[in-house]
């Protein structure tokens, strides 16, 4: 039987730890759910209640308040895991919060010594490792099905692009020596990063994020899971209209990006993901520094080049953007790339409108992602070259296909540092939208 006094002592140890001392929001979250449980209201702890009682947020149709709670809950679970794997390892009582709910649980900790030849981490994690191995075919089935279906639809769409797996056979063999799950994690991350585009497909991004989190579970020491999570979380923070949720998302993205570059500073994708995150936070110089490091490390990795390209877009460096997205550049990797669309956007920023039209036309021919941004950028180029019929057709097609797409907000956020292009695109959008 765990007493209320023991629980409050456990709570105090956590709240004053290094993992929580600098995060008042996580402290408030944890203290609230523990006190609610102690007061006998544990069954009433729901996301909507936390949103109003802890974060003083009203529920809205867009679900921004509930998204904020979900993001903060993930941060809370990770912070608790970090604490109990470090400073709180010997605590007599542990507070946990299982995935899928917000009700706290309290567990007594019984320390056991590892057997001879077995490390402490191996001893404590052996059940978890076998759980992942046994559940792998089931837990990941939905995500893997989505990935497989995505590749079926992409078959044969990139005839001019050279393909190769990023990890060499020697690297995979080395990972296999560590564990089979490490190889599985690498392969899953490599497949999933090929599904990043089109950016504005939020259901796709939800699958991507869940898969990258699963990669982290499979191998917490692999940079790929953190790099992938960082790039998706950053995108979600850019696209959400809820300020608090956006702040929480980008904060988590920075944690993931920093973890990725700490684990593998020589990995170009990790550096690119870190640069992308810095760009969205407003640190343009830091973003470009990371992006150029990524380019030096992985000059032919197609997914890294795409990530560098959208980073250059946000920080308003169209020349660098054009360099990394040049359609003539050699690329390696699996999945599909967005270089034609990124190149087209760079040429719009530079005022080369005929090249914009050519780039987006070739993107469609090659099966590259088609999305609202590609259509309103194409419409702008048509307008600037005097083709008003083409401009109107592109805008109408966009509105018919994606009637609820928040075009004005997306334009404002992606061109946040390029007021001239932003004004030009918004003007065309308003001009050709049916009244």
XYZ file of C-alpha atoms in Angstrom:
435
model
C 0.000 0.000 0.000
C 1.399 3.386 -1.018
C 0.545 6.220 1.353
C -0.314 9.793 0.394
C 2.758 11.006 2.261
C 5.031 8.738 0.225
C 3.440 10.023 -2.973
C 3.925 13.660 -1.965
C 7.555 12.990 -1.092
C 8.060 11.322 -4.471
C 6.400 14.287 -6.170
C 8.642 16.760 -4.349
C 11.778 14.862 -5.415
C 10.692 15.002 -9.044
C 9.622 18.660 -9.013
C 12.972 19.796 -7.582
C 15.046 17.671 -9.975
C 17.131 19.109 -12.809
C 14.702 17.660 -15.352
C 11.788 19.672 -13.932
C 13.300 22.672 -12.140
C 13.522 24.713 -15.343
C 10.075 23.822 -16.667
C 7.201 25.385 -14.682
C 4.669 24.033 -17.207
C 5.714 20.428 -16.631
C 5.804 21.016 -12.880
C 2.235 22.331 -12.961
C 1.057 19.433 -15.134
C 2.567 16.759 -12.886
C 1.510 18.402 -9.629
C -2.051 18.783 -10.902
C -2.579 15.155 -11.922
C -0.967 13.817 -8.734
C -3.072 16.058 -6.496
C -6.214 15.120 -8.430
C -5.426 11.445 -7.892
C -4.804 11.979 -4.183
C -8.093 13.866 -3.873
C -9.960 10.926 -5.369
C -10.608 12.505 -8.769
C -8.224 10.342 -10.809
C -10.947 8.984 -13.078
C -11.884 12.557 -14.043
C -8.422 13.498 -15.327
C -9.015 14.185 -19.032
C -7.209 16.230 -21.655
C -9.923 18.872 -21.813
C -9.864 19.294 -18.020
C -6.083 19.713 -18.012
C -6.345 22.244 -20.848
C -8.662 24.462 -18.816
C -7.379 23.868 -15.270
C -3.611 23.806 -15.919
C -3.141 25.883 -19.069
C -6.219 28.105 -18.822
C -7.131 27.236 -22.415
C -10.617 27.236 -23.871
C -11.511 24.320 -26.139
C -11.855 25.278 -29.800
C -12.910 23.621 -33.046
C -9.301 23.291 -34.230
C -8.347 21.227 -31.183
C -5.400 23.486 -30.366
C -5.872 23.200 -26.592
C -6.009 19.402 -26.672
C -2.984 19.265 -28.972
C -1.071 21.361 -26.459
C -1.963 18.904 -23.685
C -0.863 15.930 -25.801
C 2.481 17.556 -26.612
C 3.076 18.478 -22.976
C 2.100 14.959 -21.881
C 4.771 13.477 -24.146
C 7.321 15.892 -22.714
C 6.232 14.937 -19.199
C 6.605 11.206 -19.863
C 10.096 11.720 -21.316
C 11.136 13.962 -18.425
C 9.988 11.328 -15.925
C 11.852 8.612 -17.834
C 15.012 10.726 -17.901
C 14.763 11.456 -14.186
C 14.239 7.847 -13.144
C 17.018 6.616 -15.417
C 19.408 9.129 -13.842
C 19.183 11.054 -10.589
C 16.008 9.262 -9.482
C 17.256 5.764 -10.209
C 17.259 4.788 -6.520
C 14.034 6.562 -5.521
C 11.827 4.221 -3.448
C 8.659 5.285 -5.285
C 8.219 6.209 -8.933
C 5.516 8.298 -10.606
C 4.571 7.273 -14.143
C 1.948 8.237 -16.689
C 1.094 5.636 -19.286
C 0.667 6.502 -22.950
C -2.972 6.991 -23.906
C -4.049 8.659 -20.677
C -3.155 11.292 -18.113
C -3.814 9.466 -14.851
C -0.652 8.980 -12.763
C 0.506 5.638 -11.428
C 2.764 4.996 -8.448
C 5.205 2.110 -8.386
C 7.634 0.970 -5.717
C 11.149 0.553 -7.034
C 13.069 -2.603 -6.160
C 16.672 -2.262 -7.316
C 18.264 -5.468 -8.565
C 21.882 -6.119 -9.256
C 22.797 -7.175 -12.787
C 24.156 -10.631 -13.252
C 27.836 -11.197 -13.997
C 28.651 -10.034 -17.509
C 25.417 -8.092 -17.822
C 25.331 -4.305 -17.553
C 22.808 -2.456 -15.420
C 21.128 -1.032 -18.524
C 20.860 -4.477 -20.091
C 19.329 -5.876 -16.919
C 16.757 -3.133 -16.493
C 15.809 -2.990 -20.155
C 15.775 -6.688 -21.056
C 12.004 -7.035 -20.794
C 11.467 -3.870 -22.797
C 13.805 -5.099 -25.535
C 11.988 -8.412 -25.853
C 8.649 -6.615 -25.719
C 9.687 -4.560 -28.761
C 10.912 -7.651 -30.585
C 7.746 -9.606 -29.916
C 5.356 -6.756 -30.678
C 7.190 -5.370 -33.694
C 4.979 -7.106 -36.297
C 1.825 -5.893 -34.530
C 2.592 -2.429 -33.135
C 4.148 -1.183 -36.330
C 1.786 -2.881 -38.770
C -0.465 0.117 -39.419
C 2.470 2.473 -39.848
C 4.374 0.082 -42.064
C 1.268 -0.522 -44.167
C 0.998 3.215 -44.758
C 4.647 3.320 -45.793
C 4.283 0.357 -48.142
C 1.172 1.836 -49.745
C 3.024 5.100 -50.176
C 5.807 3.387 -52.069
C 3.408 1.458 -54.280
C 2.006 4.787 -55.406
C 5.475 6.162 -56.094
C 6.772 3.319 -58.200
C 8.597 4.503 -61.280
C 8.096 8.205 -60.606
C 11.747 9.209 -60.489
C 13.440 7.872 -63.571
C 16.188 10.514 -63.585
C 17.225 10.099 -59.947
C 19.893 7.651 -58.837
C 18.886 5.546 -55.844
C 20.956 4.017 -53.087
C 20.429 3.322 -49.418
C 22.152 5.876 -47.245
C 23.582 3.234 -44.933
C 26.213 1.064 -46.603
C 26.282 -2.692 -46.145
C 29.286 -2.270 -43.840
C 27.408 0.213 -41.657
C 24.378 -2.075 -41.470
C 26.633 -4.990 -40.551
C 28.113 -2.924 -37.729
C 24.632 -2.051 -36.489
C 23.642 -5.704 -36.659
C 26.455 -6.467 -34.234
C 24.780 -4.088 -31.787
C 21.286 -5.536 -32.237
C 18.773 -6.586 -34.852
C 16.458 -3.831 -33.655
C 19.114 -1.256 -34.603
C 18.994 -2.445 -38.199
C 15.199 -2.382 -38.128
C 15.299 1.161 -36.767
C 17.652 2.355 -39.511
C 15.562 0.820 -42.280
C 12.303 2.189 -40.883
C 13.739 5.700 -40.494
C 15.142 5.635 -44.016
C 11.778 4.646 -45.485
C 9.824 7.149 -43.422
C 11.895 10.200 -44.244
C 10.977 9.618 -47.876
C 7.363 10.443 -46.942
C 7.972 13.981 -45.638
C 6.556 15.645 -48.749
C 3.986 17.002 -49.411
C 4.508 19.023 -46.265
C 0.916 20.090 -45.696
C -0.529 16.558 -45.544
C -1.093 16.540 -41.781
C -2.354 12.964 -41.621
C 0.823 11.838 -43.346
C 2.902 13.884 -40.899
C 1.104 12.273 -37.941
C 2.090 8.846 -39.277
C 5.644 10.041 -39.878
C 5.998 11.370 -36.339
C 4.593 8.223 -34.752
C 6.988 6.120 -36.820
C 10.030 8.199 -35.888
C 9.040 7.911 -32.220
C 8.903 4.155 -32.701
C 12.399 4.282 -34.226
C 13.570 5.938 -30.999
C 11.972 3.132 -28.985
C 13.746 0.537 -31.113
C 17.148 2.208 -30.702
C 17.402 5.246 -28.392
C 21.060 5.679 -29.367
C 20.334 6.118 -33.072
C 20.266 9.732 -34.286
C 17.765 9.057 -37.083
C 14.683 8.805 -34.867
C 15.442 12.133 -33.222
C 16.291 13.869 -36.519
C 13.054 12.667 -38.097
C 10.982 13.641 -35.076
C 12.605 17.081 -35.040
C 11.797 17.821 -38.669
C 8.135 16.767 -38.312
C 7.604 18.540 -34.976
C 9.097 21.707 -36.464
C 6.743 21.527 -39.420
C 3.759 20.991 -37.120
C 4.793 24.013 -35.057
C 4.962 26.094 -38.234
C 1.509 25.026 -39.395
C -0.447 25.241 -36.140
C -2.401 28.400 -35.381
C -2.320 27.900 -31.604
C 0.582 29.920 -30.193
C 1.076 27.832 -27.051
C 0.903 24.554 -28.956
C 3.382 25.901 -31.520
C 5.780 26.932 -28.753
C 5.568 23.511 -27.117
C 6.080 21.715 -30.436
C 9.152 23.688 -31.439
C 10.610 23.320 -27.934
C 10.299 19.555 -28.254
C 11.722 19.742 -31.777
C 14.803 21.560 -30.483
C 15.319 18.876 -27.839
C 15.096 16.193 -30.517
C 17.413 18.051 -32.900
C 20.025 18.645 -30.228
C 19.865 14.994 -29.239
C 20.347 13.931 -32.870
C 23.419 16.107 -33.437
C 24.865 15.064 -30.076
C 24.510 11.376 -30.910
C 25.900 11.744 -34.442
C 27.425 15.163 -35.243
C 28.738 13.826 -38.564
C 25.289 12.869 -39.851
C 24.154 15.344 -42.502
C 20.458 14.658 -41.994
C 20.722 15.378 -38.254
C 22.511 18.660 -38.946
C 19.884 19.589 -41.551
C 17.030 18.813 -39.148
C 18.708 20.983 -36.515
C 19.067 23.803 -39.040
C 15.409 23.520 -40.092
C 14.309 23.765 -36.463
C 16.508 26.805 -35.834
C 15.095 28.492 -38.947
C 11.540 28.203 -37.655
C 12.577 29.551 -34.241
C 13.970 32.654 -35.962
C 17.683 31.853 -35.585
C 18.587 32.395 -39.247
C 22.365 32.504 -38.786
C 22.374 29.307 -36.729
C 20.061 27.658 -39.244
C 22.302 28.482 -42.200
C 25.401 27.363 -40.315
C 23.852 23.961 -39.630
C 22.504 23.748 -43.184
C 25.933 24.341 -44.716
C 27.490 21.769 -42.410
C 24.801 19.325 -43.544
C 25.574 20.068 -47.189
C 29.285 19.434 -46.646
C 28.546 16.149 -44.869
C 25.867 14.836 -47.259
C 26.150 16.628 -50.613
C 24.190 13.928 -52.486
C 21.586 12.807 -49.949
C 18.304 13.864 -51.550
C 16.311 14.142 -48.325
C 18.990 16.194 -46.616
C 19.127 18.501 -49.643
C 15.340 18.986 -49.542
C 15.468 19.829 -45.843
C 18.249 22.340 -46.471
C 16.149 23.803 -49.281
C 13.101 24.564 -47.146
C 15.401 25.901 -44.432
C 16.841 28.352 -46.957
C 13.281 29.290 -47.946
C 12.288 30.226 -44.403
C 15.466 32.251 -43.756
C 15.154 33.946 -47.188
C 18.302 32.752 -48.962
C 16.989 31.898 -52.462
C 20.478 31.562 -53.968
C 21.446 28.832 -51.490
C 17.986 27.348 -51.956
C 18.514 27.145 -55.726
C 21.951 25.597 -55.255
C 20.733 22.637 -53.209
C 17.530 22.097 -55.222
C 19.074 22.339 -58.694
C 17.335 19.582 -60.735
C 20.649 18.721 -62.376
C 22.256 17.875 -59.051
C 22.993 14.187 -58.399
C 20.890 12.695 -55.599
C 20.861 9.465 -53.616
C 18.123 8.042 -51.418
C 14.843 6.152 -51.345
C 11.395 7.677 -51.613
C 10.497 10.799 -53.496
C 12.067 14.220 -53.403
C 10.673 17.740 -53.701
C 13.621 19.437 -55.377
C 11.619 20.606 -58.408
C 9.087 22.369 -56.198
C 11.796 23.852 -53.982
C 13.724 25.004 -57.038
C 10.559 26.569 -58.451
C 10.003 28.475 -55.196
C 13.597 29.737 -55.247
C 13.165 31.024 -58.793
C 9.951 32.816 -57.822
C 11.841 34.569 -55.029
C 14.531 35.525 -57.558
C 11.985 36.761 -60.111
C 12.720 34.145 -62.800
C 9.087 33.425 -63.635
C 9.532 31.357 -66.809
C 11.852 29.048 -64.884
C 9.225 28.752 -62.147
C 6.629 27.533 -64.645
C 9.083 25.058 -66.155
C 10.092 23.715 -62.722
C 6.544 23.100 -61.520
C 5.545 21.567 -64.848
C 8.435 19.106 -64.629
C 7.559 18.363 -61.006
C 4.118 17.153 -62.075
C 5.587 15.118 -64.949
C 8.031 13.383 -62.593
C 5.391 12.551 -60.025
C 6.806 14.936 -57.445
C 4.459 16.128 -54.673
C 1.611 18.394 -55.808
C 0.191 20.571 -53.066
C -1.523 23.932 -52.500
C 1.812 25.797 -52.219
C 2.983 24.524 -55.606
C -0.272 25.714 -57.177
C -0.341 29.204 -55.686
C 3.347 29.704 -56.512
C 2.678 28.549 -60.079
C -0.298 30.928 -60.257
C 1.957 33.808 -59.209
C 4.437 32.999 -61.969
C 1.642 32.794 -64.544
C 0.306 36.160 -63.413
C 3.719 37.807 -63.604
C 4.187 36.543 -67.186
C 0.755 37.797 -68.254
C -0.957 34.405 -68.389
C -4.027 35.333 -66.361
C -5.969 32.276 -67.530
C -3.237 29.989 -66.225
C -3.123 31.874 -62.940
C -6.859 31.614 -62.446
C -6.900 27.921 -63.335
C -4.177 27.136 -60.773
C -5.920 29.040 -57.968
C -9.328 27.518 -58.721
C -7.803 24.026 -58.829
C -6.173 24.631 -55.463
C -9.396 25.875 -53.868
C -11.483 23.056 -55.356
C -9.048 20.352 -54.241
C -8.171 21.783 -50.823
C -11.105 24.058 -49.870
C -10.090 24.289 -46.212
C -6.382 24.897 -46.758
C -5.220 27.984 -44.772
C -3.298 29.481 -47.679
C -2.852 32.957 -46.214
C -1.381 31.620 -42.972
C 0.968 29.185 -44.734
C 2.222 31.859 -47.120
C 2.851 34.228 -44.221
C 4.811 31.626 -42.253
C 6.973 30.174 -45.019
C 7.818 33.613 -46.417
C 8.114 35.230 -42.997
C 11.500 36.766 -43.916
C 10.665 37.643 -47.548
C 8.026 40.355 -47.491
C 8.235 41.040 -51.238
C 7.426 37.466 -52.291
C 4.865 37.135 -49.524
C 2.977 40.231 -50.705
C 3.162 39.153 -54.348
C 1.766 35.665 -53.688
C -0.977 36.894 -51.351
C -2.036 39.479 -53.912
C -2.370 36.837 -56.644
C -4.263 34.519 -54.313
C -6.800 37.219 -53.472
C -7.033 38.444 -57.065
C -7.986 35.075 -58.579
C -9.994 33.567 -55.727
C -13.730 33.459 -56.559
C -15.585 36.114 -54.599
